[in-house]
Amino acid sequence: MKIVHEYYEVIDSTNNEIKRRGAEGNAPEGLVISAGSQTAGRGRSGHAWDSPVNVSVATSMALHPTVAMEHVPRLTLIAAMAVASAVEQTCGLKTQIKWPNDIIVNQKKVCGILTEMSASKGGISYVVVGIGVNIHKQPYPPEIADKAISLDQALEDAAKDPSLFLHPEEPHRDRASRKEVDYAIWENFARYYDEFQKTEDLSGILEEYNSRLVNRNRGVRVMDPRGPYEAVAVEMDKTGALVIEVNGERKTVDSGEVSVRGLLGYV
Ligand code: BTN
């Protein structure tokens, strides 16, 4: 894939810009739109996503995957892995993943991912993967303050508790770079995506993903619309479903149907 980066100081939403280009037939695979701030950033489930000036990465890529339409949601998991690797590469911080796609640093979430698809009877017209990463410190709204963290805050925490670094003995930076994180994410993504296009499943990232799974072999509360219940999270399988154990029996749950929480809190 050829990655072409375009940068706007201010935009409504980087996902929207890819959609506008896509509607004009002008969103080639690998086109990346990033912005210093978004005036109408969007999150999952119709929520707004706050992107104040120059404190976060707000970035989206256009894709034309050849996989079956029902496999497109797997791209969100690939994007999560790309972010986790980028955080480790650029900041040296240990990352974990809360299934399906929350990247956790020091027990808190650093990023959000919104994948959208435009399709017709003829198939997929384009997909946009949008990623927001908290880079510099900012005040978070009270409802997410105990769950969200920026990479700068995590670097500050790690300076006091070096076990948060992958290689505590090495020297570390004290501030993250928006541009470096942005570019590293898409480099990683391109690598994982090429493999995914061949297999259509997540076998290419599975081992690395599961080694980062924060709830692995731990108790979780499964938030099933028919009623929450407790289980042990085992691993993600190559379709992206979570394998859990309930009363000694294994079953899989899908991220479209349920979410999971730690028994003691967010992770
Ligand atoms: C979430 O709700 O967790 C997903 C948030 C996704 C935010 C990113 S920021 C870049 C891109 N543009 C948007 O409008 N949203 C995504």
PDB file of C-alpha atoms and ligand atoms in Angstrom:
ATOM      1  CA  MET A   1       0.000   0.000   0.000  1.00  0.00           C
ATOM      2  CA  LYS A   2       1.238   3.490  -0.803  1.00  0.00           C
ATOM      3  CA  ILE A   3       0.566   5.812   2.162  1.00  0.00           C
ATOM      4  CA  VAL A   4      -0.064   9.467   1.294  1.00  0.00           C
ATOM      5  CA  HIS A   5      -0.396  11.839   4.266  1.00  0.00           C
ATOM      6  CA  GLU A   6      -2.397  15.079   4.140  1.00  0.00           C
ATOM      7  CA  TYR A   7      -2.630  17.419   7.122  1.00  0.00           C
ATOM      8  CA  TYR A   8      -5.218  20.054   8.048  1.00  0.00           C
ATOM      9  CA  GLU A   9      -4.806  22.453  10.986  1.00  0.00           C
ATOM     10  CA  VAL A  10      -8.586  22.388  11.519  1.00  0.00           C
ATOM     11  CA  ILE A  11     -11.274  20.190   9.996  1.00  0.00           C
ATOM     12  CA  ASP A  12     -14.789  19.047  10.954  1.00  0.00           C
ATOM     13  CA  SER A  13     -13.789  15.375  11.122  1.00  0.00           C
ATOM     14  CA  THR A  14     -11.010  13.464   9.388  1.00  0.00           C
ATOM     15  CA  ASN A  15     -13.467  10.586   8.838  1.00  0.00           C
ATOM     16  CA  ASN A  16     -15.853  13.041   7.150  1.00  0.00           C
ATOM     17  CA  GLU A  17     -13.095  14.288   4.844  1.00  0.00           C
ATOM     18  CA  ILE A  18     -12.307  10.736   3.690  1.00  0.00           C
ATOM     19  CA  LYS A  19     -16.051  10.197   3.144  1.00  0.00           C
ATOM     20  CA  ARG A  20     -16.302  13.367   1.035  1.00  0.00           C
ATOM     21  CA  ARG A  21     -13.312  12.263  -1.038  1.00  0.00           C
ATOM     22  CA  GLY A  22     -14.769   8.748  -1.267  1.00  0.00           C
ATOM     23  CA  ALA A  23     -18.090  10.079  -2.560  1.00  0.00           C
ATOM     24  CA  GLU A  24     -16.162  11.901  -5.313  1.00  0.00           C
ATOM     25  CA  GLY A  25     -14.235   8.715  -6.120  1.00  0.00           C
ATOM     26  CA  ASN A  26     -11.156  10.490  -4.875  1.00  0.00           C
ATOM     27  CA  ALA A  27     -10.058   8.462  -1.866  1.00  0.00           C
ATOM     28  CA  PRO A  28      -7.355   6.038  -3.033  1.00  0.00           C
ATOM     29  CA  GLU A  29      -6.290   3.255  -0.707  1.00  0.00           C
ATOM     30  CA  GLY A  30      -3.647   4.560   1.686  1.00  0.00           C
ATOM     31  CA  LEU A  31      -4.829   8.189   1.685  1.00  0.00           C
ATOM     32  CA  VAL A  32      -4.413   9.507   5.237  1.00  0.00           C
ATOM     33  CA  ILE A  33      -6.083  12.681   6.468  1.00  0.00           C
ATOM     34  CA  SER A  34      -4.850  13.987   9.833  1.00  0.00           C
ATOM     35  CA  ALA A  35      -5.751  17.175  11.658  1.00  0.00           C
ATOM     36  CA  GLY A  36      -4.549  19.443  14.456  1.00  0.00           C
ATOM     37  CA  SER A  37      -8.105  19.739  15.693  1.00  0.00           C
ATOM     38  CA  GLN A  38     -11.620  18.651  14.749  1.00  0.00           C
ATOM     39  CA  THR A  39     -14.715  20.792  15.187  1.00  0.00           C
ATOM     40  CA  ALA A  40     -17.114  17.845  14.805  1.00  0.00           C
ATOM     41  CA  GLY A  41     -15.072  14.750  15.682  1.00  0.00           C
ATOM     42  CA  ARG A  42     -17.209  11.644  15.919  1.00  0.00           C
ATOM     43  CA  GLY A  43     -16.963   8.623  18.205  1.00  0.00           C
ATOM     44  CA  ARG A  44     -18.781   5.305  18.271  1.00  0.00           C
ATOM     45  CA  SER A  45     -22.529   5.042  18.884  1.00  0.00           C
ATOM     46  CA  GLY A  46     -23.129   8.599  17.675  1.00  0.00           C
ATOM     47  CA  HIS A  47     -21.034  10.149  20.463  1.00  0.00           C
ATOM     48  CA  ALA A  48     -18.974  13.276  19.877  1.00  0.00           C
ATOM     49  CA  TRP A  49     -15.171  12.942  20.072  1.00  0.00           C
ATOM     50  CA  ASP A  50     -13.385  15.953  21.478  1.00  0.00           C
ATOM     51  CA  SER A  51     -10.195  16.997  19.599  1.00  0.00           C
ATOM     52  CA  PRO A  52      -8.983  20.354  20.944  1.00  0.00           C
ATOM     53  CA  VAL A  53      -6.104  22.171  19.218  1.00  0.00           C
ATOM     54  CA  ASN A  54      -2.871  20.191  18.835  1.00  0.00           C
ATOM     55  CA  VAL A  55      -3.220  17.874  21.823  1.00  0.00           C
ATOM     56  CA  SER A  56      -4.143  14.612  20.120  1.00  0.00           C
ATOM     57  CA  VAL A  57      -3.734  12.596  16.957  1.00  0.00           C
ATOM     58  CA  ALA A  58      -6.881  12.691  14.819  1.00  0.00           C
ATOM     59  CA  THR A  59      -6.275  10.640  11.722  1.00  0.00           C
ATOM     60  CA  SER A  60      -8.185   8.553   9.165  1.00  0.00           C
ATOM     61  CA  MET A  61      -7.229   6.276   6.295  1.00  0.00           C
ATOM     62  CA  ALA A  62      -9.168   5.364   3.136  1.00  0.00           C
ATOM     63  CA  LEU A  63      -9.234   1.683   2.226  1.00  0.00           C
ATOM     64  CA  HIS A  64     -10.646  -0.478  -0.548  1.00  0.00           C
ATOM     65  CA  PRO A  65     -10.469  -3.932   0.997  1.00  0.00           C
ATOM     66  CA  THR A  66     -11.129  -6.947  -1.186  1.00  0.00           C
ATOM     67  CA  VAL A  67     -12.403  -9.043   1.731  1.00  0.00           C
ATOM     68  CA  ALA A  68     -16.035 -10.068   2.303  1.00  0.00           C
ATOM     69  CA  MET A  69     -18.149  -7.254   3.684  1.00  0.00           C
ATOM     70  CA  GLU A  70     -18.857  -9.051   6.955  1.00  0.00           C
ATOM     71  CA  HIS A  71     -15.128  -9.204   7.660  1.00  0.00           C
ATOM     72  CA  VAL A  72     -14.589  -5.432   7.429  1.00  0.00           C
ATOM     73  CA  PRO A  73     -15.158  -4.858  11.200  1.00  0.00           C
ATOM     74  CA  ARG A  74     -11.953  -6.846  11.773  1.00  0.00           C
ATOM     75  CA  LEU A  75     -10.068  -3.789  10.482  1.00  0.00           C
ATOM     76  CA  THR A  76     -10.808  -2.091  13.811  1.00  0.00           C
ATOM     77  CA  LEU A  77      -8.849  -4.819  15.612  1.00  0.00           C
ATOM     78  CA  ILE A  78      -5.976  -4.425  13.188  1.00  0.00           C
ATOM     79  CA  ALA A  79      -6.016  -0.691  13.831  1.00  0.00           C
ATOM     80  CA  ALA A  80      -5.911  -1.350  17.586  1.00  0.00           C
ATOM     81  CA  MET A  81      -2.785  -3.467  17.150  1.00  0.00           C
ATOM     82  CA  ALA A  82      -1.225  -0.771  14.949  1.00  0.00           C
ATOM     83  CA  VAL A  83      -1.795   1.820  17.697  1.00  0.00           C
ATOM     84  CA  ALA A  84      -0.474  -0.445  20.459  1.00  0.00           C
ATOM     85  CA  SER A  85       2.708  -1.103  18.481  1.00  0.00           C
ATOM     86  CA  ALA A  86       3.094   2.590  17.604  1.00  0.00           C
ATOM     87  CA  VAL A  87       2.866   3.598  21.275  1.00  0.00           C
ATOM     88  CA  GLU A  88       5.527   1.054  22.198  1.00  0.00           C
ATOM     89  CA  GLN A  89       7.807   2.051  19.295  1.00  0.00           C
ATOM     90  CA  THR A  90       7.587   5.822  19.780  1.00  0.00           C
ATOM     91  CA  CYS A  91       7.328   6.113  23.590  1.00  0.00           C
ATOM     92  CA  GLY A  92       8.688   2.815  24.913  1.00  0.00           C
ATOM     93  CA  LEU A  93       5.534   2.417  27.023  1.00  0.00           C
ATOM     94  CA  LYS A  94       3.983  -0.991  27.684  1.00  0.00           C
ATOM     95  CA  THR A  95       0.554  -1.306  26.129  1.00  0.00           C
ATOM     96  CA  GLN A  96      -2.313  -3.666  26.752  1.00  0.00           C
ATOM     97  CA  ILE A  97      -5.547  -4.199  24.844  1.00  0.00           C
ATOM     98  CA  LYS A  98      -8.985  -4.382  26.386  1.00  0.00           C
ATOM     99  CA  TRP A  99     -11.006  -6.449  23.948  1.00  0.00           C
ATOM    100  CA  PRO A 100     -11.965  -5.541  21.366  1.00  0.00           C
ATOM    101  CA  ASN A 101     -10.097  -2.314  20.643  1.00  0.00           C
ATOM    102  CA  ASP A 102      -9.264  -0.187  23.681  1.00  0.00           C
ATOM    103  CA  ILE A 103      -5.538   0.477  24.000  1.00  0.00           C
ATOM    104  CA  ILE A 104      -4.571   0.640  27.652  1.00  0.00           C
ATOM    105  CA  VAL A 105      -1.507   2.341  29.109  1.00  0.00           C
ATOM    106  CA  ASN A 106      -1.139   2.363  32.894  1.00  0.00           C
ATOM    107  CA  GLN A 107      -4.677   0.943  33.295  1.00  0.00           C
ATOM    108  CA  LYS A 108      -6.318   3.703  31.253  1.00  0.00           C
ATOM    109  CA  LYS A 109      -7.491   4.194  27.665  1.00  0.00           C
ATOM    110  CA  VAL A 110      -5.365   6.269  25.244  1.00  0.00           C
ATOM    111  CA  CYS A 111      -7.233   5.878  21.995  1.00  0.00           C
ATOM    112  CA  GLY A 112     -10.553   5.512  20.166  1.00  0.00           C
ATOM    113  CA  ILE A 113     -11.202   3.925  16.763  1.00  0.00           C
ATOM    114  CA  LEU A 114     -14.153   4.471  14.439  1.00  0.00           C
ATOM    115  CA  THR A 115     -14.394   2.308  11.313  1.00  0.00           C
ATOM    116  CA  GLU A 116     -17.058   3.212   8.762  1.00  0.00           C
ATOM    117  CA  MET A 117     -17.967   1.603   5.471  1.00  0.00           C
ATOM    118  CA  SER A 118     -19.769   2.813   2.386  1.00  0.00           C
ATOM    119  CA  ALA A 119     -21.263  -0.028   0.410  1.00  0.00           C
ATOM    120  CA  SER A 120     -23.902  -0.669  -2.230  1.00  0.00           C
ATOM    121  CA  LYS A 121     -25.284  -3.709  -4.037  1.00  0.00           C
ATOM    122  CA  GLY A 122     -22.063  -3.752  -6.023  1.00  0.00           C
ATOM    123  CA  GLY A 123     -20.047  -4.284  -2.810  1.00  0.00           C
ATOM    124  CA  ILE A 124     -17.743  -2.164  -0.703  1.00  0.00           C
ATOM    125  CA  SER A 125     -17.194   1.266  -2.176  1.00  0.00           C
ATOM    126  CA  TYR A 126     -14.689   2.396   0.480  1.00  0.00           C
ATOM    127  CA  VAL A 127     -13.860   2.005   4.156  1.00  0.00           C
ATOM    128  CA  VAL A 128     -12.536   4.653   6.495  1.00  0.00           C
ATOM    129  CA  VAL A 129     -10.608   3.772   9.633  1.00  0.00           C
ATOM    130  CA  GLY A 130     -10.428   6.771  11.979  1.00  0.00           C
ATOM    131  CA  ILE A 131      -8.169   6.876  15.020  1.00  0.00           C
ATOM    132  CA  GLY A 132      -7.914   9.378  17.854  1.00  0.00           C
ATOM    133  CA  VAL A 133      -4.981   9.128  20.299  1.00  0.00           C
ATOM    134  CA  ASN A 134      -4.571  11.268  23.431  1.00  0.00           C
ATOM    135  CA  ILE A 135      -1.046  12.665  23.160  1.00  0.00           C
ATOM    136  CA  HIS A 136      -0.610  15.773  25.319  1.00  0.00           C
ATOM    137  CA  LYS A 137      -2.291  16.500  28.639  1.00  0.00           C
ATOM    138  CA  GLN A 138      -5.786  17.971  28.640  1.00  0.00           C
ATOM    139  CA  PRO A 139      -8.624  18.023  31.148  1.00  0.00           C
ATOM    140  CA  TYR A 140     -11.091  15.184  30.511  1.00  0.00           C
ATOM    141  CA  PRO A 141     -14.833  15.431  31.179  1.00  0.00           C
ATOM    142  CA  PRO A 142     -15.736  13.953  34.607  1.00  0.00           C
ATOM    143  CA  GLU A 143     -17.447  10.899  33.087  1.00  0.00           C
ATOM    144  CA  ILE A 144     -14.212   9.684  31.466  1.00  0.00           C
ATOM    145  CA  ALA A 145     -11.585  11.270  33.752  1.00  0.00           C
ATOM    146  CA  ASP A 146     -10.895   8.001  35.614  1.00  0.00           C
ATOM    147  CA  LYS A 147     -10.642   5.998  32.350  1.00  0.00           C
ATOM    148  CA  ALA A 148      -8.666   8.245  29.962  1.00  0.00           C
ATOM    149  CA  ILE A 149      -4.961   9.075  29.857  1.00  0.00           C
ATOM    150  CA  SER A 150      -2.617  10.867  27.456  1.00  0.00           C
ATOM    151  CA  LEU A 151       0.761   9.516  26.403  1.00  0.00           C
ATOM    152  CA  ASP A 152       2.466  12.516  28.049  1.00  0.00           C
ATOM    153  CA  GLN A 153       0.763  11.708  31.357  1.00  0.00           C
ATOM    154  CA  ALA A 154       1.749   8.064  30.985  1.00  0.00           C
ATOM    155  CA  LEU A 155       5.376   9.086  30.302  1.00  0.00           C
ATOM    156  CA  GLU A 156       5.281  11.226  33.452  1.00  0.00           C
ATOM    157  CA  ASP A 157       3.861   8.289  35.441  1.00  0.00           C
ATOM    158  CA  ALA A 158       6.485   5.974  33.976  1.00  0.00           C
ATOM    159  CA  ALA A 159       9.319   8.316  34.995  1.00  0.00           C
ATOM    160  CA  LYS A 160       8.196   7.627  38.593  1.00  0.00           C
ATOM    161  CA  ASP A 161       7.353   3.960  37.991  1.00  0.00           C
ATOM    162  CA  PRO A 162       9.748   2.585  35.327  1.00  0.00           C
ATOM    163  CA  SER A 163       7.907  -0.756  35.277  1.00  0.00           C
ATOM    164  CA  LEU A 164       5.474   1.005  32.918  1.00  0.00           C
ATOM    165  CA  PHE A 165       8.250   1.039  30.306  1.00  0.00           C
ATOM    166  CA  LEU A 166       9.026  -1.965  28.128  1.00  0.00           C
ATOM    167  CA  HIS A 167      12.748  -1.531  28.776  1.00  0.00           C
ATOM    168  CA  PRO A 168      13.012   0.354  32.082  1.00  0.00           C
ATOM    169  CA  GLU A 169      16.817   0.510  31.976  1.00  0.00           C
ATOM    170  CA  GLU A 170      16.910   2.492  28.697  1.00  0.00           C
ATOM    171  CA  PRO A 171      16.668   6.318  28.502  1.00  0.00           C
ATOM    172  CA  HIS A 172      13.195   7.623  27.616  1.00  0.00           C
ATOM    173  CA  ARG A 173      11.654  10.781  26.222  1.00  0.00           C
ATOM    174  CA  ASP A 174       9.349  12.836  28.425  1.00  0.00           C
ATOM    175  CA  ARG A 175       6.941  14.053  25.746  1.00  0.00           C
ATOM    176  CA  ALA A 176       5.226  12.203  22.915  1.00  0.00           C
ATOM    177  CA  SER A 177       5.197  13.503  19.315  1.00  0.00           C
ATOM    178  CA  ARG A 178       1.851  13.675  17.504  1.00  0.00           C
ATOM    179  CA  LYS A 179       3.455  13.314  14.103  1.00  0.00           C
ATOM    180  CA  GLU A 180       5.652  10.360  15.056  1.00  0.00           C
ATOM    181  CA  VAL A 181       2.722   8.471  16.590  1.00  0.00           C
ATOM    182  CA  ASP A 182       0.515   9.222  13.564  1.00  0.00           C
ATOM    183  CA  TYR A 183       3.111   8.003  11.038  1.00  0.00           C
ATOM    184  CA  ALA A 184       4.035   4.918  13.095  1.00  0.00           C
ATOM    185  CA  ILE A 185       0.364   3.891  13.380  1.00  0.00           C
ATOM    186  CA  TRP A 186      -0.155   3.802   9.618  1.00  0.00           C
ATOM    187  CA  GLU A 187       3.195   2.101   8.901  1.00  0.00           C
ATOM    188  CA  ASN A 188       2.172  -0.689  11.274  1.00  0.00           C
ATOM    189  CA  PHE A 189      -1.374  -0.759   9.954  1.00  0.00           C
ATOM    190  CA  ALA A 190      -0.184  -1.193   6.346  1.00  0.00           C
ATOM    191  CA  ARG A 191       1.865  -4.231   7.351  1.00  0.00           C
ATOM    192  CA  TYR A 192      -0.982  -5.919   9.237  1.00  0.00           C
ATOM    193  CA  TYR A 193      -3.500  -4.978   6.527  1.00  0.00           C
ATOM    194  CA  ASP A 194      -1.500  -6.662   3.740  1.00  0.00           C
ATOM    195  CA  GLU A 195      -1.578  -9.911   5.697  1.00  0.00           C
ATOM    196  CA  PHE A 196      -5.285  -9.514   6.521  1.00  0.00           C
ATOM    197  CA  GLN A 197      -6.143  -9.040   2.837  1.00  0.00           C
ATOM    198  CA  LYS A 198      -4.587 -12.456   2.170  1.00  0.00           C
ATOM    199  CA  THR A 199      -6.128 -14.401   5.050  1.00  0.00           C
ATOM    200  CA  GLU A 200      -9.323 -12.346   5.734  1.00  0.00           C
ATOM    201  CA  ASP A 201      -8.866 -13.322   9.370  1.00  0.00           C
ATOM    202  CA  LEU A 202      -6.786 -12.091  12.274  1.00  0.00           C
ATOM    203  CA  SER A 203      -4.255 -14.933  12.310  1.00  0.00           C
ATOM    204  CA  GLY A 204      -1.455 -12.479  11.427  1.00  0.00           C
ATOM    205  CA  ILE A 205      -1.895 -10.482  14.642  1.00  0.00           C
ATOM    206  CA  LEU A 206      -3.382 -13.105  16.946  1.00  0.00           C
ATOM    207  CA  GLU A 207      -0.351 -14.040  19.017  1.00  0.00           C
ATOM    208  CA  GLU A 208       0.721 -10.442  19.576  1.00  0.00           C
ATOM    209  CA  TYR A 209      -2.859  -9.333  20.277  1.00  0.00           C
ATOM    210  CA  ASN A 210      -3.458 -12.050  22.861  1.00  0.00           C
ATOM    211  CA  SER A 211      -0.127 -11.395  24.569  1.00  0.00           C
ATOM    212  CA  ARG A 212      -1.429  -7.862  25.201  1.00  0.00           C
ATOM    213  CA  LEU A 213      -4.951  -8.846  26.224  1.00  0.00           C
ATOM    214  CA  VAL A 214      -5.481  -7.143  29.564  1.00  0.00           C
ATOM    215  CA  ASN A 215      -8.191  -9.500  30.827  1.00  0.00           C
ATOM    216  CA  ARG A 216      -6.514 -12.723  29.719  1.00  0.00           C
ATOM    217  CA  ASN A 217      -7.343 -15.509  32.178  1.00  0.00           C
ATOM    218  CA  ARG A 218      -9.043 -13.002  34.451  1.00  0.00           C
ATOM    219  CA  GLY A 219     -12.633 -12.583  35.555  1.00  0.00           C
ATOM    220  CA  VAL A 220     -14.780 -10.229  33.472  1.00  0.00           C
ATOM    221  CA  ARG A 221     -18.364  -9.075  33.548  1.00  0.00           C
ATOM    222  CA  VAL A 222     -19.972  -9.748  30.149  1.00  0.00           C
ATOM    223  CA  MET A 223     -22.455  -6.983  29.421  1.00  0.00           C
ATOM    224  CA  ASP A 224     -24.998  -9.034  27.496  1.00  0.00           C
ATOM    225  CA  PRO A 225     -28.201  -7.194  26.507  1.00  0.00           C
ATOM    226  CA  ARG A 226     -30.117 -10.204  27.938  1.00  0.00           C
ATOM    227  CA  GLY A 227     -28.437  -9.620  31.294  1.00  0.00           C
ATOM    228  CA  PRO A 228     -24.827  -9.305  32.521  1.00  0.00           C
ATOM    229  CA  TYR A 229     -22.931 -12.357  33.766  1.00  0.00           C
ATOM    230  CA  GLU A 230     -19.439 -13.240  34.983  1.00  0.00           C
ATOM    231  CA  ALA A 231     -16.928 -15.277  33.005  1.00  0.00           C
ATOM    232  CA  VAL A 232     -13.197 -15.797  32.564  1.00  0.00           C
ATOM    233  CA  ALA A 233     -11.707 -14.220  29.413  1.00  0.00           C
ATOM    234  CA  VAL A 234      -9.504 -16.766  27.644  1.00  0.00           C
ATOM    235  CA  GLU A 235      -8.345 -15.195  24.365  1.00  0.00           C
ATOM    236  CA  MET A 236      -9.483 -13.602  21.126  1.00  0.00           C
ATOM    237  CA  ASP A 237      -9.955 -16.036  18.242  1.00  0.00           C
ATOM    238  CA  LYS A 238      -9.020 -15.359  14.614  1.00  0.00           C
ATOM    239  CA  THR A 239     -12.517 -14.067  13.789  1.00  0.00           C
ATOM    240  CA  GLY A 240     -12.184 -11.341  16.448  1.00  0.00           C
ATOM    241  CA  ALA A 241     -14.595 -12.982  18.893  1.00  0.00           C
ATOM    242  CA  LEU A 242     -13.643 -13.343  22.552  1.00  0.00           C
ATOM    243  CA  VAL A 243     -13.373 -16.874  23.900  1.00  0.00           C
ATOM    244  CA  ILE A 244     -14.709 -17.001  27.454  1.00  0.00           C
ATOM    245  CA  GLU A 245     -15.247 -19.710  30.029  1.00  0.00           C
ATOM    246  CA  VAL A 246     -18.529 -19.834  31.918  1.00  0.00           C
ATOM    247  CA  ASN A 247     -19.073 -22.560  34.534  1.00  0.00           C
ATOM    248  CA  GLY A 248     -16.244 -24.608  33.024  1.00  0.00           C
ATOM    249  CA  GLU A 249     -17.625 -24.372  29.486  1.00  0.00           C
ATOM    250  CA  ARG A 250     -16.038 -22.430  26.654  1.00  0.00           C
ATOM    251  CA  LYS A 251     -18.020 -20.204  24.338  1.00  0.00           C
ATOM    252  CA  THR A 252     -17.382 -17.190  22.117  1.00  0.00           C
ATOM    253  CA  VAL A 253     -18.939 -13.750  22.288  1.00  0.00           C
ATOM    254  CA  ASP A 254     -18.996 -11.151  19.538  1.00  0.00           C
ATOM    255  CA  SER A 255     -18.120  -7.495  20.046  1.00  0.00           C
ATOM    256  CA  GLY A 256     -21.218  -6.446  18.092  1.00  0.00           C
ATOM    257  CA  GLU A 257     -23.355  -8.091  20.776  1.00  0.00           C
ATOM    258  CA  VAL A 258     -21.592  -7.686  24.092  1.00  0.00           C
ATOM    259  CA  SER A 259     -18.919  -5.644  25.838  1.00  0.00           C
ATOM    260  CA  VAL A 260     -16.789  -6.762  28.759  1.00  0.00           C
ATOM    261  CA  ARG A 261     -15.594  -5.016  31.907  1.00  0.00           C
ATOM    262  CA  GLY A 262     -13.080  -5.907  34.553  1.00  0.00           C
ATOM    263  CA  LEU A 263     -14.652  -7.150  37.765  1.00  0.00           C
ATOM    264  CA  LEU A 264     -13.064  -4.359  39.776  1.00  0.00           C
ATOM    265  CA  GLY A 265     -13.332  -1.460  37.346  1.00  0.00           C
ATOM    266  CA  TYR A 266     -12.715  -0.375  33.796  1.00  0.00           C
ATOM    267  CA  VAL A 267      -9.993  -2.911  32.926  1.00  0.00           C
TER     268      VAL A 267
HETATM  269  C1  BTN B   1     -14.614   6.017  19.994  1.00  0.00           C
HETATM  270  O1  BTN B   1     -15.781   6.369  20.231  1.00  0.00           O
HETATM  271  O2  BTN B   1     -13.927   5.445  20.861  1.00  0.00           O
HETATM  272  C2  BTN B   1     -14.033   6.241  18.628  1.00  0.00           C
HETATM  273  C3  BTN B   1     -13.438   7.614  18.478  1.00  0.00           C
HETATM  274  C4  BTN B   1     -12.796   7.865  17.121  1.00  0.00           C
HETATM  275  C5  BTN B   1     -12.242   9.247  16.988  1.00  0.00           C
HETATM  276  C6  BTN B   1     -11.457   9.445  15.728  1.00  0.00           C
HETATM  277  S1  BTN B   1     -10.543  10.955  15.723  1.00  0.00           S
HETATM  278  C7  BTN B   1     -10.175  10.756  14.027  1.00  0.00           C
HETATM  279  C8  BTN B   1     -11.434  10.229  13.369  1.00  0.00           C
HETATM  280  N1  BTN B   1     -12.329  11.314  12.987  1.00  0.00           N
HETATM  281  C9  BTN B   1     -13.470  11.287  13.676  1.00  0.00           C
HETATM  282  O3  BTN B   1     -14.403  12.105  13.550  1.00  0.00           O
HETATM  283  N2  BTN B   1     -13.475  10.246  14.512  1.00  0.00           N
HETATM  284  C10 BTN B   1     -12.257   9.465  14.425  1.00  0.00           C
END
